[in-house]
Amino acid sequence: MKAYSPQKIEPKWQKIWEEKGIFSALDFDQKPKKYLLFEFPYPSGDRLHVGHARSYTALDAMARKARMEGYNVLLPMGWDAFGLPTENYAIKNKISPQKVTVENIANSKKQAQSWGLSIDWNREINTTDPDYYKWTQWIFIQLFKHGLAYRAKTQVNWCPSCKTTLANEEVLSDGTHERCGFATEKREQEQWVIKITAYADRLIDDLAEVDFLEKIKTQQINWIGRSLGINISYNIEGLDGQIAVYTTRPDTNFGATFIVVAPESDFVKEHLKDFSNQDEISKYIEASKKKTDIERIAEGRKKTGVNTGLVAINHLTDKKMPIYVSDFVLATVGTGCVIGVPGHDIRDFEFATEKGLEIIRVVVGSDGDTSPITKPEQVQEEKGKMINSGFLDGMDIHEATTKIMDYIEEKGWGKKIKRYHLRDWIFSRQHYWGEPIPLIFCNFCKKSMEAQNSKLKAQNKGESLNPGWFVVPEEELPVKLPELEHYEPSGTGESPLAKIANWVNVKCPRCGGEAKRETDTMPNWAGSNWYYLGYLLKSQITNSKSQTFFNEETTKILKYWMPVDLYNGGMEHTTLHLLYSRFIYKFLYDIGVVPTKEPYAQRRSHGMILGPDRQKMSKSRGNVVNPDEIVAKHGADAFRLYEAFIGPFDQTVSWSDESLAGCSRFLSRVWSISQEKVSDSPTPPELLKKLHKTIKKVGADIDEMKFNTAVAAMMEFVNDWQKESFLNKKDAQDFLKILSPFAPHITEELWEILEGKGLIAENSWPKYDESLIKDTVVTIVIQENGKLRGDIEAPFDSSEEEISAICQNSPKFTHLVENTKKVIYVKNKLINFVK
């Protein structure tokens, strides 16, 4: 018997798989389809890591099993190569992003191939390929034409390190940029914005139609933050104007004693001239710009604010309510103006206490306390009945909320409205390495369109919303990103592309006059919004001259493959990529490009792999595990097997070199035993029974993504095999089949040695014999009043009477059966005699 050498075996089988093309998925195959997808990687300078491998090898195991079960399986891979990670790496190493991307993709692909992944490489995509981003630009153009892309001056998150704007979702809870870790700032800047809020209701409601983890659904629902409330307009004393406040708790309005407005709110901009202390408020506004939103709304933070000198009148009580500017209110929430009800909101209570404002109780809780509210623990925020509230007194707060909303609307003081925490998606980026936005601005046309009686009319909703802006004609796509010698962010708020006059200056597509290209680029999420479609349409993307996705051929392909059957990815992308891609897909559905309402039928998520020290892996900690070194030393099969065995797939786990070595030793045992303990004689009955139990368990565990217990079951079986004399050759081949999704190279080699027909990857998944799996004898736990008294062996599926009879005939348990008030029997598990 030759020695087990993964370094020789693995390249051999990788080459055979590639030459035979056995992992290529066919469009319109007669087999049922199964589209498995993992999040495609950023090809960064640090290459693929063990965290990538956890997701990739898991779905590869599922793909290999599904092929053996007769499915037409698509498991594709590509590269999400635009964006800040690559640009920052290129700047740091003083090389072009184009060169970095080519090198990083080549290195990462080599890694992935060395792991023996059953990828259909014919469908490989790269978001920086002009043939690919032509269609990213085409999607943007459709958004523009349908009025879902608009230009607005908005307060944005600015990363001083990356010198670009960020979407809200790209800023972490501590106010830092999720890519570089630098503290962000607030700026006002003209941006392209995508109207994702137009789809907010559907993004929530359609979650009921998909199989996502509940925590994923909950995160998306909470991020979108749909609420039903009312906008109430209060008159301002001494001014011919009103202040609009949004609230979901109008039932407490009889206890409203002040109003607080955000420093950056429209109300402050419009009325700063009316404030009695403009200088103090202006300084306060500037100071607030240096704080992150997270800082401003942090629990327990001391409340600050400045009295504007303006007073609003409470419609219900006629009380005067002073208006304050305070940074604990955000302009992006509601109207940017908040009604202060200090008896029933802890932040309002803290502010009122700080400023010495009146606190009125209008809700009494279950404790019946009606005393004045002077302590935080007395603040009643959720349940209770109304008091000191006129016609609402005695009502439950929910009934009172409905009643007061109707009353306020009838009086003309306000209007019910649905609001969302979700903000429209800021789409502009002021860096180089991204897709050019395919728009052209003509100042002459802008003036003409805005002039009265203009003959120049908008031809679509985008032109109406954004006078002077026109899409690049679709036949001119892609708008290619020019190669620059100096591509570093300018820091001025402009993209480096603004410096390239011969690229920026173009003819207006409408009037033919002088015009300029948009120089901002798209965010790194743009290409990943539709990449799962890119895999399906790879040949159309690279070969077709068509100017639209929507044709007879692409419709058939998308109808065959969509939706994705299983999509696995990180929880950190739940409110970023996963939400964005669902939105874009829904838009494409609305314009007739895709066949289903949702892109993913099922979404699962894997846990993080920590370093051996149980800390997050990082170069600074020196705890990074290099997969290349593992494969070189132990082989890809040991690496794959350990990635499956390391722990529950959805849980965070710590890396262990000892456990990895154990997986390597296990494969060495499989290598030896598969050649030394195989016979043409029938397998011993007990070992055959254990084999069929293992086949059943491994198959079920793979389907349920319980990869660690599947591996554990196979390890347990090998222990039993080693103790027995032999395993029949066919039975040994069946064992190799169930091991093959986790360790495909060694199983192919042993399959060949055991004279298996063809490739193991092309064979059928083994069937288990149900009659062999049934236990003939089981262990029954004996209890008295719930306390363990021992156990007995009994025939499988025995009745309660039969178990009681066995106990009656046992000297040890006879006394338990006598004088029993009640018997609790759980078939095949336990019997409890209650005295």
Coordinates of N, CA and C in Angstrom, one line a residue, residues 496-669:
P496 N -11.3 62.1 -8.4 CA -10.1 62.3 -9.2 C -10.4 62.4 -10.7
L497 N -11.6 61.8 -11.1 CA -11.9 61.9 -12.6 C -12.2 63.3 -13.0
A498 N -12.5 64.2 -12.1 CA -12.8 65.6 -12.4 C -11.6 66.3 -13.1
K499 N -10.4 65.7 -12.8 CA -9.2 66.4 -13.4 C -9.0 66.0 -14.8
I500 N -9.7 65.0 -15.4 CA -9.4 64.5 -16.7 C -10.3 65.3 -17.7
A501 N -9.9 66.4 -18.2 CA -10.7 67.3 -19.0 C -11.2 66.6 -20.3
N502 N -10.4 65.8 -21.0 CA -10.8 65.2 -22.2 C -11.8 64.0 -22.0
W503 N -11.9 63.6 -20.8 CA -12.9 62.6 -20.4 C -14.2 63.2 -20.0
V504 N -14.0 64.3 -19.2 CA -15.2 65.0 -18.6 C -16.0 65.8 -19.6
N505 N -15.3 66.5 -20.5 CA -16.0 67.4 -21.5 C -16.5 66.6 -22.7
V506 N -17.8 66.6 -22.9 CA -18.5 65.9 -23.9 C -19.6 66.7 -24.6
K507 N -20.2 66.2 -25.6 CA -21.3 66.9 -26.2 C -22.6 66.4 -25.5
C508 N -23.5 67.4 -25.4 CA -24.8 67.0 -24.8 C -25.6 66.1 -25.7
P509 N -26.1 65.0 -25.2 CA -26.9 64.1 -26.0 C -28.2 64.7 -26.5
R510 N -28.7 65.8 -25.9 CA -30.0 66.4 -26.2 C -29.8 67.5 -27.2
C511 N -28.9 68.5 -26.9 CA -28.8 69.7 -27.7 C -27.5 69.7 -28.6
G512 N -26.6 68.9 -28.2 CA -25.3 68.8 -29.0 C -24.3 69.8 -28.5
G513 N -24.6 70.6 -27.5 CA -23.7 71.7 -27.0 C -22.7 71.1 -26.0
E514 N -22.0 72.0 -25.4 CA -20.9 71.6 -24.4 C -21.6 71.1 -23.2
A515 N -21.1 70.0 -22.7 CA -21.6 69.3 -21.5 C -20.5 68.6 -20.8
K516 N -20.8 68.1 -19.6 CA -19.8 67.4 -18.8 C -20.4 66.1 -18.2
R517 N -19.5 65.2 -18.1 CA -19.8 63.9 -17.5 C -19.9 64.0 -16.0
E518 N -20.8 63.2 -15.4 CA -20.7 63.0 -13.9 C -19.4 62.4 -13.6
T519 N -18.7 63.0 -12.6 CA -17.4 62.4 -12.2 C -17.4 61.6 -11.0
D520 N -18.5 61.6 -10.2 CA -18.6 60.7 -9.1 C -18.7 59.2 -9.6
T521 N -18.3 58.3 -8.8 CA -18.4 56.9 -9.2 C -19.4 56.2 -8.3
M522 N -19.8 55.0 -8.6 CA -20.8 54.2 -7.9 C -20.1 53.6 -6.6
P523 N -21.0 53.3 -5.6 CA -20.4 52.6 -4.4 C -20.1 51.2 -4.7
N524 N -19.3 50.6 -3.8 CA -18.8 49.2 -4.1 C -20.0 48.2 -4.1
W525 N -21.2 48.6 -3.6 CA -22.3 47.7 -3.6 C -23.0 47.6 -5.0
A526 N -22.6 48.5 -5.9 CA -23.4 48.6 -7.2 C -23.2 47.3 -8.0
G527 N -22.0 46.8 -8.1 CA -21.8 45.5 -8.9 C -22.3 44.3 -8.2
S528 N -22.4 44.3 -6.9 CA -22.9 43.1 -6.2 C -24.4 43.1 -6.1
N529 N -25.0 44.1 -6.5 CA -26.5 44.1 -6.5 C -27.1 43.1 -7.4
W530 N -26.4 42.7 -8.4 CA -27.0 41.8 -9.4 C -26.1 40.7 -9.9
Y531 N -25.0 40.5 -9.1 CA -24.0 39.5 -9.6 C -24.5 38.1 -9.8
Y532 N -25.5 37.7 -9.0 CA -26.1 36.4 -9.1 C -26.8 36.2 -10.4
L533 N -27.2 37.3 -11.0 CA -27.8 37.3 -12.4 C -26.6 37.3 -13.4
G534 N -25.5 37.9 -13.1 CA -24.4 37.9 -13.9 C -23.8 36.6 -14.2
Y535 N -23.8 35.7 -13.2 CA -23.4 34.3 -13.4 C -24.3 33.6 -14.5
L536 N -25.6 33.9 -14.4 CA -26.5 33.2 -15.3 C -26.4 33.7 -16.7
L537 N -26.0 35.0 -16.9 CA -26.0 35.6 -18.2 C -24.6 35.9 -18.7
K538 N -23.6 35.1 -18.2 CA -22.2 35.3 -18.5 C -22.0 35.3 -20.0
S539 N -22.5 34.4 -20.7 CA -22.3 34.4 -22.2 C -22.9 35.5 -22.9
Q540 N -24.1 36.0 -22.4 CA -24.8 37.1 -23.0 C -24.0 38.4 -22.7
I541 N -23.5 38.5 -21.5 CA -22.7 39.7 -21.1 C -21.5 39.9 -21.9
T542 N -20.7 38.8 -22.2 CA -19.4 38.9 -22.9 C -19.6 38.8 -24.4
N543 N -20.7 38.2 -24.9 CA -20.7 38.0 -26.4 C -21.8 38.9 -27.1
S544 N -22.8 39.3 -26.3 CA -23.9 40.0 -27.0 C -23.7 41.5 -27.2
K545 N -24.2 41.9 -28.3 CA -24.2 43.4 -28.6 C -25.5 44.0 -28.2
S546 N -26.4 43.2 -27.6 CA -27.7 43.7 -27.2 C -27.6 44.9 -26.2
Q547 N -28.5 45.8 -26.3 CA -28.5 47.0 -25.4 C -29.5 46.8 -24.3
T548 N -30.1 45.6 -24.1 CA -31.0 45.4 -23.0 C -30.9 44.0 -22.5
F549 N -31.2 43.9 -21.2 CA -31.2 42.5 -20.5 C -32.4 41.8 -21.1
F550 N -33.5 42.5 -21.5 CA -34.8 41.9 -21.7 C -34.9 41.4 -23.1
N551 N -34.6 40.1 -23.3 CA -34.8 39.5 -24.6 C -35.3 38.1 -24.4
E552 N -35.7 37.4 -25.5 CA -36.3 36.1 -25.3 C -35.3 35.1 -24.7
E553 N -34.0 35.2 -25.1 CA -33.1 34.2 -24.6 C -32.8 34.4 -23.1
T554 N -32.5 35.7 -22.7 CA -32.2 35.9 -21.3 C -33.5 35.6 -20.4
T555 N -34.6 35.9 -20.9 CA -35.9 35.6 -20.1 C -36.0 34.1 -19.8
K556 N -35.7 33.3 -20.8 CA -35.7 31.8 -20.6 C -34.7 31.4 -19.5
I557 N -33.5 31.9 -19.6 CA -32.4 31.5 -18.7 C -32.8 31.9 -17.3
L558 N -33.2 33.1 -17.1 CA -33.6 33.6 -15.8 C -34.8 32.8 -15.2
K559 N -35.7 32.5 -16.1 CA -36.9 31.8 -15.6 C -36.5 30.4 -15.2
Y560 N -35.5 29.8 -15.8 CA -35.0 28.4 -15.5 C -34.3 28.4 -14.1
W561 N -33.4 29.4 -13.9 CA -32.5 29.4 -12.7 C -33.0 30.1 -11.5
M562 N -33.8 31.2 -11.7 CA -34.2 32.0 -10.5 C -35.4 31.5 -9.8
P563 N -35.6 31.6 -8.5 CA -34.6 32.4 -7.6 C -33.5 31.5 -7.2
V564 N -32.4 32.1 -6.6 CA -31.4 31.3 -6.0 C -32.0 30.4 -4.9
D565 N -31.6 29.1 -4.9 CA -32.2 28.2 -4.0 C -31.7 28.4 -2.5
L566 N -30.4 28.6 -2.4 CA -29.8 28.9 -1.1 C -28.6 29.9 -1.3
Y567 N -28.7 30.9 -0.5 CA -27.7 32.0 -0.5 C -27.1 32.1 0.9
N568 N -25.8 31.8 1.0 CA -25.1 31.9 2.4 C -24.2 33.1 2.4
G569 N -24.2 33.8 3.5 CA -23.3 35.0 3.7 C -23.3 35.4 5.1
G570 N -22.5 36.5 5.3 CA -22.3 37.0 6.7 C -23.4 37.8 7.2
M571 N -23.7 37.8 8.5 CA -24.7 38.6 9.1 C -24.4 40.1 8.9
E572 N -23.1 40.4 8.8 CA -22.8 41.8 8.7 C -23.3 42.5 7.4
H573 N -23.7 41.7 6.4 CA -24.3 42.2 5.2 C -25.8 42.3 5.1
T574 N -26.4 42.0 6.3 CA -27.9 41.9 6.3 C -28.6 43.3 5.9
T575 N -28.0 44.4 6.4 CA -28.6 45.7 6.1 C -27.8 46.5 5.1
L576 N -26.9 45.8 4.4 CA -26.1 46.4 3.3 C -26.5 45.7 2.0
H577 N -25.5 44.8 1.6 CA -25.7 44.1 0.4 C -27.0 43.3 0.2
L578 N -27.4 42.6 1.3 CA -28.6 41.8 1.2 C -29.9 42.7 0.9
L579 N -29.9 43.8 1.6 CA -31.1 44.7 1.5 C -31.0 45.4 0.1
Y580 N -29.8 45.9 -0.3 CA -29.7 46.6 -1.6 C -30.0 45.7 -2.7
S581 N -29.5 44.4 -2.7 CA -29.7 43.5 -3.8 C -31.2 43.1 -3.9
R582 N -31.9 42.9 -2.8 CA -33.3 42.7 -2.8 C -34.1 43.8 -3.5
F583 N -33.7 45.0 -3.1 CA -34.3 46.2 -3.7 C -34.1 46.3 -5.2
I584 N -32.9 46.1 -5.7 CA -32.6 46.2 -7.1 C -33.3 45.1 -7.9
Y585 N -33.4 43.9 -7.3 CA -34.1 42.8 -8.0 C -35.6 43.1 -8.1
K586 N -36.1 43.7 -7.0 CA -37.6 44.0 -7.1 C -37.8 45.1 -8.2
F587 N -36.9 46.0 -8.3 CA -37.0 47.0 -9.4 C -37.0 46.4 -10.8
L588 N -36.0 45.4 -10.9 CA -35.9 44.7 -12.2 C -37.1 43.9 -12.5
Y589 N -37.8 43.4 -11.4 CA -39.0 42.6 -11.6 C -40.1 43.6 -12.1
D590 N -40.2 44.8 -11.5 CA -41.2 45.7 -11.9 C -41.1 46.2 -13.4
I591 N -39.9 46.2 -13.9 CA -39.7 46.6 -15.3 C -39.6 45.4 -16.3
G592 N -39.9 44.2 -15.7 CA -40.1 43.0 -16.6 C -38.8 42.3 -16.9
V593 N -37.8 42.5 -16.2 CA -36.5 41.8 -16.6 C -36.3 40.5 -15.9
V594 N -36.8 40.3 -14.7 CA -36.6 39.1 -13.9 C -38.0 38.4 -13.6
P595 N -38.0 37.1 -13.4 CA -39.3 36.4 -13.3 C -39.9 36.3 -12.0
T596 N -39.2 36.6 -10.9 CA -39.8 36.4 -9.5 C -39.6 37.7 -8.7
K597 N -40.4 37.7 -7.6 CA -40.4 39.0 -6.8 C -39.2 39.0 -5.9
E598 N -38.6 37.9 -5.5 CA -37.5 37.8 -4.6 C -36.3 37.1 -5.3
P599 N -35.1 37.5 -5.0 CA -34.0 36.9 -5.7 C -33.5 35.6 -5.0
Y600 N -33.8 35.5 -3.6 CA -33.2 34.4 -2.9 C -34.4 33.6 -2.1
A601 N -34.5 32.3 -2.4 CA -35.5 31.6 -1.7 C -35.2 31.3 -0.3
Q602 N -33.9 31.1 0.0 CA -33.4 30.8 1.3 C -32.1 31.5 1.6
R603 N -32.0 32.1 2.8 CA -30.8 32.8 3.2 C -30.3 32.2 4.5
R604 N -29.0 31.8 4.6 CA -28.4 31.3 5.8 C -27.1 32.1 6.0
S605 N -26.6 32.0 7.2 CA -25.4 32.7 7.6 C -24.5 31.9 8.5
H606 N -23.2 32.0 8.2 CA -22.2 31.3 9.0 C -21.5 32.1 10.1
G607 N -21.0 31.5 11.1 CA -20.3 32.2 12.2 C -18.9 32.5 11.8
M608 N -18.3 33.4 12.6 CA -17.0 33.8 12.4 C -16.0 32.8 12.9
I609 N -14.8 32.7 12.3 CA -13.7 31.9 12.9 C -12.7 32.8 13.6
L610 N -12.6 32.6 14.9 CA -11.6 33.4 15.6 C -10.2 32.7 15.6
G611 N -9.2 33.5 16.0 CA -7.9 32.9 16.1 C -7.8 31.9 17.2
P612 N -6.6 31.2 17.2 CA -6.4 30.2 18.3 C -6.5 30.8 19.7
D613 N -6.3 32.1 19.8 CA -6.4 32.8 21.1 C -7.8 33.2 21.4
R614 N -8.8 32.8 20.6 CA -10.2 33.2 20.8 C -10.4 34.7 20.6
Q615 N -9.5 35.3 19.9 CA -9.7 36.7 19.5 C -9.9 36.8 18.0
K616 N -10.5 37.9 17.5 CA -10.7 38.1 16.1 C -9.3 38.1 15.4
M617 N -9.2 37.4 14.3 CA -7.9 37.4 13.6 C -7.5 38.7 13.1
S618 N -6.2 39.1 13.4 CA -5.7 40.3 12.8 C -4.1 40.2 12.8
K619 N -3.5 40.9 11.9 CA -2.1 40.9 11.8 C -1.4 41.4 13.0
S620 N -2.1 42.5 13.6 CA -1.5 43.1 14.8 C -1.4 42.1 16.0
R621 N -2.4 41.2 16.0 CA -2.4 40.3 17.1 C -1.5 39.1 16.8
G622 N -1.1 38.9 15.6 CA -0.3 37.8 15.2 C -1.0 36.4 15.3
N623 N -2.3 36.4 15.1 CA -3.1 35.2 15.3 C -3.8 34.8 14.0
V624 N -3.3 35.3 12.8 CA -4.0 35.0 11.6 C -3.6 33.6 11.1
V625 N -4.5 32.8 10.7 CA -4.3 31.5 10.2 C -4.3 31.5 8.7
N626 N -3.2 31.1 8.1 CA -3.0 31.2 6.6 C -3.4 29.8 6.0
P627 N -4.5 29.9 5.2 CA -5.0 28.6 4.6 C -4.0 28.0 3.6
D628 N -3.1 28.8 3.0 CA -2.1 28.2 2.1 C -1.2 27.3 2.8
E629 N -0.8 27.8 4.0 CA 0.2 27.0 4.8 C -0.5 25.7 5.2
I630 N -1.8 25.7 5.6 CA -2.5 24.5 6.0 C -2.6 23.5 4.9
V631 N -2.9 24.0 3.7 CA -3.1 23.1 2.5 C -1.7 22.5 2.2
A632 N -0.7 23.3 2.2 CA 0.7 22.8 1.9 C 1.1 21.7 2.9
K633 N 0.7 21.8 4.2 CA 1.2 20.9 5.2 C 0.2 19.7 5.3
H634 N -1.1 19.9 5.4 CA -2.0 18.9 5.7 C -2.8 18.4 4.5
G635 N -2.9 19.3 3.4 CA -3.7 19.0 2.3 C -5.1 19.7 2.4
A636 N -5.7 19.9 1.2 CA -7.0 20.6 1.1 C -8.1 19.8 1.8
D637 N -8.0 18.4 1.7 CA -9.1 17.6 2.3 C -9.2 17.8 3.8
A638 N -8.0 17.8 4.4 CA -7.9 17.9 5.9 C -8.5 19.3 6.3
F639 N -8.1 20.3 5.5 CA -8.5 21.7 5.7 C -10.0 21.8 5.6
R640 N -10.6 21.2 4.5 CA -12.0 21.2 4.3 C -12.8 20.5 5.4
L641 N -12.2 19.3 5.8 CA -12.9 18.5 6.8 C -12.9 19.2 8.1
Y642 N -11.8 19.9 8.4 CA -11.8 20.6 9.7 C -12.7 21.9 9.7
E643 N -12.8 22.5 8.5 CA -13.7 23.7 8.4 C -15.2 23.2 8.7
A644 N -15.5 22.0 8.3 CA -16.8 21.4 8.6 C -17.0 21.0 10.0
F645 N -15.9 20.5 10.6 CA -15.9 19.8 11.9 C -15.8 20.9 13.0
I646 N -15.3 22.1 12.7 CA -14.9 23.0 13.7 C -16.0 23.4 14.7
G647 N -17.2 23.3 14.3 CA -18.3 23.7 15.3 C -19.6 23.9 14.5
P648 N -20.7 24.2 15.2 CA -22.0 24.5 14.5 C -21.8 25.6 13.5
F649 N -22.3 25.4 12.3 CA -22.0 26.3 11.2 C -22.4 27.8 11.4
D650 N -23.5 28.0 12.2 CA -24.0 29.3 12.4 C -23.3 30.0 13.6
Q651 N -22.4 29.3 14.3 CA -21.8 29.8 15.5 C -20.4 30.3 15.3
T652 N -20.0 31.3 16.1 CA -18.6 31.8 16.1 C -17.8 30.7 16.8
V653 N -16.6 30.4 16.2 CA -15.8 29.3 16.7 C -14.3 29.7 16.7
S654 N -13.5 29.0 17.5 CA -12.1 29.4 17.6 C -11.3 28.3 16.8
W655 N -10.2 28.7 16.2 CA -9.4 27.8 15.4 C -8.5 27.0 16.4
S656 N -8.3 25.7 16.0 CA -7.5 24.8 16.8 C -6.6 24.0 15.9
D657 N -5.3 24.2 16.0 CA -4.3 23.4 15.2 C -4.4 21.9 15.6
E658 N -4.7 21.6 16.9 CA -4.8 20.3 17.4 C -5.9 19.5 16.7
S659 N -7.1 20.2 16.6 CA -8.2 19.6 16.0 C -8.0 19.4 14.5
L660 N -7.3 20.4 13.9 CA -7.0 20.2 12.5 C -6.1 19.0 12.3
A661 N -5.1 18.8 13.1 CA -4.2 17.7 13.0 C -5.0 16.4 13.2
G662 N -6.0 16.4 14.1 CA -6.9 15.3 14.3 C -7.6 14.9 13.0
C663 N -8.1 15.9 12.3 CA -8.8 15.6 11.0 C -7.9 15.0 10.0
S664 N -6.6 15.5 10.0 CA -5.6 15.0 9.1 C -5.3 13.5 9.4
R665 N -5.2 13.2 10.7 CA -5.0 11.8 11.2 C -6.2 10.9 10.8
F666 N -7.4 11.4 10.9 CA -8.6 10.7 10.5 C -8.5 10.3 9.0
L667 N -8.1 11.2 8.2 CA -8.1 10.9 6.7 C -7.0 9.8 6.5
S668 N -5.9 9.9 7.2 CA -4.9 8.9 7.1 C -5.4 7.5 7.5
R669 N -6.3 7.4 8.5 CA -6.9 6.2 8.9 C -7.8 5.7 7.8

